[in-house]
PDB file of C-alpha atoms in Angstrom:
ATOM      1  CA  MET I  13       5.081 -16.801  -1.818  1.00  0.00           C
ATOM      2  CA  PHE I  14       1.910 -16.268  -3.453  1.00  0.00           C
ATOM      3  CA  LEU I  15       0.748 -17.753  -6.433  1.00  0.00           C
ATOM      4  CA  ILE I  16       0.177 -16.106  -9.850  1.00  0.00           C
ATOM      5  CA  CYS I  17      -2.210 -18.946 -11.800  1.00  0.00           C
ATOM      6  CA  PRO I  18      -4.230 -18.030 -15.237  1.00  0.00           C
ATOM      7  CA  LEU I  19      -7.572 -20.117 -15.041  1.00  0.00           C
ATOM      8  CA  SER I  20      -9.657 -21.038 -17.664  1.00  0.00           C
ATOM      9  CA  SER I  21     -12.415 -23.184 -18.288  1.00  0.00           C
ATOM     10  CA  ASN I  22     -10.323 -26.033 -19.510  1.00  0.00           C
ATOM     11  CA  ASP I  23      -7.598 -26.006 -16.745  1.00  0.00           C
ATOM     12  CA  ASN I  24     -10.486 -27.079 -14.006  1.00  0.00           C
ATOM     13  CA  VAL I  25     -10.708 -30.566 -14.909  1.00  0.00           C
ATOM     14  CA  GLY I  26      -9.661 -32.046 -11.835  1.00  0.00           C
ATOM     15  CA  VAL I  27      -7.794 -29.073 -10.270  1.00  0.00           C
ATOM     16  CA  PRO I  28      -9.094 -27.101  -7.074  1.00  0.00           C
ATOM     17  CA  THR I  29     -10.694 -24.187  -8.049  1.00  0.00           C
ATOM     18  CA  ILE I  30     -10.217 -20.853  -6.230  1.00  0.00           C
ATOM     19  CA  SER I  31     -13.251 -19.579  -4.670  1.00  0.00           C
ATOM     20  CA  TYR I  32     -13.550 -15.555  -4.055  1.00  0.00           C
ATOM     21  CA  ASN I  33     -15.236 -13.447  -2.042  1.00  0.00           C
ATOM     22  CA  PHE I  34     -14.841 -10.227  -3.777  1.00  0.00           C
ATOM     23  CA  ILE I  35     -15.372  -6.618  -2.347  1.00  0.00           C
ATOM     24  CA  ARG I  36     -18.418  -4.978  -3.673  1.00  0.00           C
ATOM     25  CA  ASP I  37     -16.321  -2.789  -5.782  1.00  0.00           C
ATOM     26  CA  ILE I  38     -13.041  -0.644  -5.646  1.00  0.00           C
ATOM     27  CA  ALA I  39     -14.845   2.399  -4.150  1.00  0.00           C
ATOM     28  CA  SER I  40     -15.898   0.147  -1.389  1.00  0.00           C
ATOM     29  CA  LEU I  41     -12.875  -0.365   0.437  1.00  0.00           C
ATOM     30  CA  GLN I  42     -13.559   3.359   2.140  1.00  0.00           C
ATOM     31  CA  GLU I  43     -15.535   1.157   4.113  1.00  0.00           C
ATOM     32  CA  VAL I  44     -12.767  -1.215   4.934  1.00  0.00           C
ATOM     33  CA  GLU I  45     -10.951  -1.379   8.048  1.00  0.00           C
ATOM     34  CA  LYS I  46      -7.001  -1.405   8.167  1.00  0.00           C
ATOM     35  CA  ASP I  47      -5.376  -4.870   8.151  1.00  0.00           C
ATOM     36  CA  SER I  48      -8.861  -6.403   7.088  1.00  0.00           C
ATOM     37  CA  ILE I  49      -7.962  -9.425   4.346  1.00  0.00           C
ATOM     38  CA  ILE I  50     -10.156  -8.818   1.258  1.00  0.00           C
ATOM     39  CA  ASP I  51     -10.486 -10.517  -2.121  1.00  0.00           C
ATOM     40  CA  ALA I  52     -10.471  -7.893  -5.458  1.00  0.00           C
ATOM     41  CA  ILE I  53     -10.920  -7.970  -8.489  1.00  0.00           C
ATOM     42  CA  GLY I  54      -9.838  -5.068 -11.585  1.00  0.00           C
ATOM     43  CA  ILE I  55      -8.273  -3.762 -14.108  1.00  0.00           C
ATOM     44  CA  VAL I  56      -4.539  -3.529 -14.366  1.00  0.00           C
ATOM     45  CA  LYS I  57      -3.977   0.276 -15.135  1.00  0.00           C
ATOM     46  CA  THR I  58      -0.498   0.673 -14.346  1.00  0.00           C
ATOM     47  CA  ILE I  59       2.460  -1.388 -13.620  1.00  0.00           C
ATOM     48  CA  GLY I  60       5.276  -0.089 -11.810  1.00  0.00           C
ATOM     49  CA  GLU I  61       8.954  -0.932 -11.872  1.00  0.00           C
ATOM     50  CA  VAL I  62      11.129  -3.249  -9.278  1.00  0.00           C
ATOM     51  CA  GLY I  63      12.447  -0.898  -6.889  1.00  0.00           C
ATOM     52  CA  GLU I  64      14.527  -1.658  -3.866  1.00  0.00           C
ATOM     53  CA  PHE I  65      13.576  -0.550  -0.001  1.00  0.00           C
ATOM     54  CA  VAL I  66      15.440  -1.178   3.172  1.00  0.00           C
ATOM     55  CA  SER I  67      13.129  -2.710   5.821  1.00  0.00           C
ATOM     56  CA  LYS I  68      13.229  -0.305   8.570  1.00  0.00           C
ATOM     57  CA  THR I  69      12.805  -3.502  11.164  1.00  0.00           C
ATOM     58  CA  THR I  70      15.278  -5.514   9.595  1.00  0.00           C
ATOM     59  CA  GLN I  71      17.535  -3.132   7.957  1.00  0.00           C
ATOM     60  CA  LYS I  72      17.212  -5.797   4.913  1.00  0.00           C
ATOM     61  CA  PRO I  73      16.512  -4.580   1.442  1.00  0.00           C
ATOM     62  CA  TYR I  74      13.853  -6.268  -0.245  1.00  0.00           C
ATOM     63  CA  ASN I  75      12.101  -5.652  -3.743  1.00  0.00           C
ATOM     64  CA  ARG I  76       9.351  -4.078  -4.247  1.00  0.00           C
ATOM     65  CA  ARG I  77       6.499  -3.545  -7.229  1.00  0.00           C
ATOM     66  CA  GLU I  78       3.431  -1.301  -7.256  1.00  0.00           C
ATOM     67  CA  ILE I  79       0.608  -1.657  -9.535  1.00  0.00           C
ATOM     68  CA  THR I  80      -2.739  -0.041  -9.725  1.00  0.00           C
ATOM     69  CA  ILE I  81      -5.827  -1.486 -10.659  1.00  0.00           C
ATOM     70  CA  VAL I  82      -9.591   0.134 -11.363  1.00  0.00           C
ATOM     71  CA  ASP I  83     -13.225  -0.926 -11.644  1.00  0.00           C
ATOM     72  CA  ALA I  84     -16.557   0.150 -12.944  1.00  0.00           C
ATOM     73  CA  SER I  85     -16.767   2.412  -9.512  1.00  0.00           C
ATOM     74  CA  GLY I  86     -14.776   5.082 -10.949  1.00  0.00           C
ATOM     75  CA  TYR I  87     -11.922   4.102  -8.414  1.00  0.00           C
ATOM     76  CA  GLU I  88      -7.974   3.096  -8.385  1.00  0.00           C
ATOM     77  CA  ILE I  89      -6.570   1.475  -5.898  1.00  0.00           C
ATOM     78  CA  ARG I  90      -3.013   0.788  -5.394  1.00  0.00           C
ATOM     79  CA  ILE I  91      -1.315  -2.669  -4.843  1.00  0.00           C
ATOM     80  CA  THR I  92       2.168  -3.512  -2.984  1.00  0.00           C
ATOM     81  CA  ILE I  93       3.719  -6.723  -4.141  1.00  0.00           C
ATOM     82  CA  PHE I  94       7.050  -7.578  -2.126  1.00  0.00           C
ATOM     83  CA  GLY I  95       9.977  -9.768  -2.129  1.00  0.00           C
ATOM     84  CA  LYS I  96      10.623 -12.272  -5.284  1.00  0.00           C
ATOM     85  CA  ASN I  97       7.355 -12.128  -6.308  1.00  0.00           C
ATOM     86  CA  SER I  98       7.466  -8.656  -6.991  1.00  0.00           C
ATOM     87  CA  THR I  99      10.175  -9.599 -10.117  1.00  0.00           C
ATOM     88  CA  THR I 100       7.994 -12.477 -11.152  1.00  0.00           C
ATOM     89  CA  PHE I 101       4.240 -10.589 -11.684  1.00  0.00           C
ATOM     90  CA  SER I 102       3.393 -11.257 -15.199  1.00  0.00           C
ATOM     91  CA  SER I 103       0.851  -9.452 -16.266  1.00  0.00           C
ATOM     92  CA  ASN I 104       0.027  -6.450 -18.888  1.00  0.00           C
ATOM     93  CA  GLU I 105      -2.194  -2.996 -18.429  1.00  0.00           C
ATOM     94  CA  GLY I 106      -5.177  -3.464 -19.610  1.00  0.00           C
ATOM     95  CA  SER I 107      -5.401  -7.008 -18.023  1.00  0.00           C
ATOM     96  CA  ILE I 108      -7.989  -8.691 -15.614  1.00  0.00           C
ATOM     97  CA  ILE I 109      -6.577  -9.831 -12.228  1.00  0.00           C
ATOM     98  CA  ALA I 110      -8.508 -11.472  -9.409  1.00  0.00           C
ATOM     99  CA  ILE I 111      -6.779 -11.119  -5.960  1.00  0.00           C
ATOM    100  CA  LYS I 112      -7.307 -13.381  -3.157  1.00  0.00           C
ATOM    101  CA  GLY I 113      -5.913 -12.574   0.373  1.00  0.00           C
ATOM    102  CA  ALA I 114      -5.018  -9.145   0.261  1.00  0.00           C
ATOM    103  CA  ARG I 115      -4.524  -6.516   3.402  1.00  0.00           C
ATOM    104  CA  VAL I 116      -5.627  -3.351   3.348  1.00  0.00           C
ATOM    105  CA  GLY I 117      -3.437  -0.501   4.323  1.00  0.00           C
ATOM    106  CA  ASP I 118      -3.677   2.925   5.192  1.00  0.00           C
ATOM    107  CA  PHE I 119      -0.190   4.202   4.045  1.00  0.00           C
ATOM    108  CA  ASN I 120      -0.905   7.643   1.946  1.00  0.00           C
ATOM    109  CA  GLY I 121      -4.164   6.668   2.077  1.00  0.00           C
ATOM    110  CA  LYS I 122      -6.187   2.961   1.325  1.00  0.00           C
ATOM    111  CA  SER I 123      -3.635   0.566  -0.248  1.00  0.00           C
ATOM    112  CA  LEU I 124      -3.713  -2.871  -0.720  1.00  0.00           C
ATOM    113  CA  THR I 125      -0.902  -5.368   0.057  1.00  0.00           C
ATOM    114  CA  LEU I 126      -0.073  -8.516  -1.200  1.00  0.00           C
ATOM    115  CA  LEU I 127       0.853 -10.943   1.603  1.00  0.00           C
ATOM    116  CA  SER I 128       2.920 -14.540   0.981  1.00  0.00           C
ATOM    117  CA  ASP I 129      -0.164 -16.678   0.613  1.00  0.00           C
ATOM    118  CA  SER I 130      -2.047 -14.155  -1.652  1.00  0.00           C
ATOM    119  CA  THR I 131      -3.071 -15.216  -4.828  1.00  0.00           C
ATOM    120  CA  ILE I 132      -3.459 -13.375  -8.106  1.00  0.00           C
ATOM    121  CA  ASN I 133      -5.166 -14.895 -11.057  1.00  0.00           C
ATOM    122  CA  THR I 134      -4.945 -13.376 -14.445  1.00  0.00           C
ATOM    123  CA  GLU I 135      -7.803 -13.301 -17.091  1.00  0.00           C
ATOM    124  CA  PRO I 136      -9.795 -15.795 -15.112  1.00  0.00           C
ATOM    125  CA  ASP I 137     -12.628 -17.682 -16.660  1.00  0.00           C
ATOM    126  CA  ILE I 138     -15.457 -16.194 -14.130  1.00  0.00           C
ATOM    127  CA  PRO I 139     -18.285 -14.111 -14.479  1.00  0.00           C
ATOM    128  CA  GLU I 140     -17.123 -11.013 -12.615  1.00  0.00           C
ATOM    129  CA  ALA I 141     -13.975 -11.087 -15.163  1.00  0.00           C
ATOM    130  CA  HIS I 142     -16.452 -11.009 -18.591  1.00  0.00           C
ATOM    131  CA  LYS I 143     -18.259  -8.292 -16.869  1.00  0.00           C
ATOM    132  CA  LEU I 144     -15.485  -5.931 -15.979  1.00  0.00           C
ATOM    133  CA  ARG I 145     -14.036  -6.642 -19.492  1.00  0.00           C
ATOM    134  CA  GLY I 146     -17.456  -5.600 -20.879  1.00  0.00           C
ATOM    135  CA  TRP I 147     -17.451  -2.183 -19.095  1.00  0.00           C
ATOM    136  CA  TYR I 148     -13.837  -1.689 -19.632  1.00  0.00           C
ATOM    137  CA  ASP I 149     -13.716  -2.615 -23.525  1.00  0.00           C
ATOM    138  CA  TYR I 150     -17.009  -0.143 -23.471  1.00  0.00           C
ATOM    139  CA  GLN I 151     -15.840   3.041 -21.381  1.00  0.00           C
ATOM    140  CA  GLY I 152     -13.618   2.242 -18.980  1.00  0.00           C
ATOM    141  CA  SER I 153     -10.749   2.681 -20.567  1.00  0.00           C
ATOM    142  CA  ASN I 154     -11.163   6.296 -21.325  1.00  0.00           C
ATOM    143  CA  MET I 155     -12.265   7.023 -17.653  1.00  0.00           C
ATOM    144  CA  ASN I 156     -10.476   9.192 -15.131  1.00  0.00           C
ATOM    145  CA  PHE I 157     -10.378   7.648 -11.491  1.00  0.00           C
ATOM    146  CA  ASN I 158     -10.606   8.384  -7.954  1.00  0.00           C
ATOM    147  CA  SER I 159      -7.496   7.823  -6.194  1.00  0.00           C
ATOM    148  CA  PHE I 160      -7.008   6.925  -2.203  1.00  0.00           C
ATOM    149  CA  SER I 161      -4.235   8.809  -2.306  1.00  0.00           C
ATOM    150  CA  ASN I 162      -5.188  12.083  -1.515  1.00  0.00           C
ATOM    151  CA  SER I 163      -7.242  12.890   1.737  1.00  0.00           C
ATOM    152  CA  ASN I 164      -9.080  16.073   1.672  1.00  0.00           C
ATOM    153  CA  GLY I 165      -8.696  15.916   5.639  1.00  0.00           C
ATOM    154  CA  ASN I 166     -12.175  14.966   6.667  1.00  0.00           C
ATOM    155  CA  GLY I 167     -11.766  11.627   5.915  1.00  0.00           C
ATOM    156  CA  GLU I 168     -13.178  11.490   2.775  1.00  0.00           C
ATOM    157  CA  TYR I 169     -11.101  11.362  -0.452  1.00  0.00           C
ATOM    158  CA  LYS I 170     -11.296  13.463  -3.686  1.00  0.00           C
ATOM    159  CA  LYS I 171     -10.644  12.751  -7.209  1.00  0.00           C
ATOM    160  CA  SER I 172      -7.097  12.907  -8.314  1.00  0.00           C
TER     161      SER I 172
END
C-alpha cells in the first residue's frame, strides 16, 4: 500500500520528513531505463476513473486508475495506480504531487507505476513545489504538452 499524505511546515514537528531525489524533469525520463525507481514531482493534469482489469498471470481482477502529471519541461507522463490505492487516491486536477519510489515502464511509451511502497504527497511544502506552482499559475496551465505515448519509430517521442 502506498501512502498519500499532505505535508505542511506545521506537520513536520516530531514527524520524519520524506527525502526526495527528484528526476531533473519529466522530459529527462527519456534517458531513464525501464524498471528504474525514481522520485518525480508535477502538476496533476488529468485523473482517470477507476477501472478494472484482469491480471494475465493470476487471472484475478484488480482496480486501476491512471493520472497524468506535467511540468515546465513541456512533457506529460502517465502514472498508473493499482489495487485499493486507485480508489483511495485523492487529489484534484491542478494539484502538485510529489511521488517517491515510482517504477519507470515503457508500455505504450514511457510511463510510471506506483508500487506498494510508493508514496504520494499532495501540495508538499518544499521549494520544488513552490517553483512548480509559480510556473503553472503563470504559464503552464495554458500549455500543450509532449507525450511519451507516441514514438516516431526512431526512439524519439513526438508532440501529441
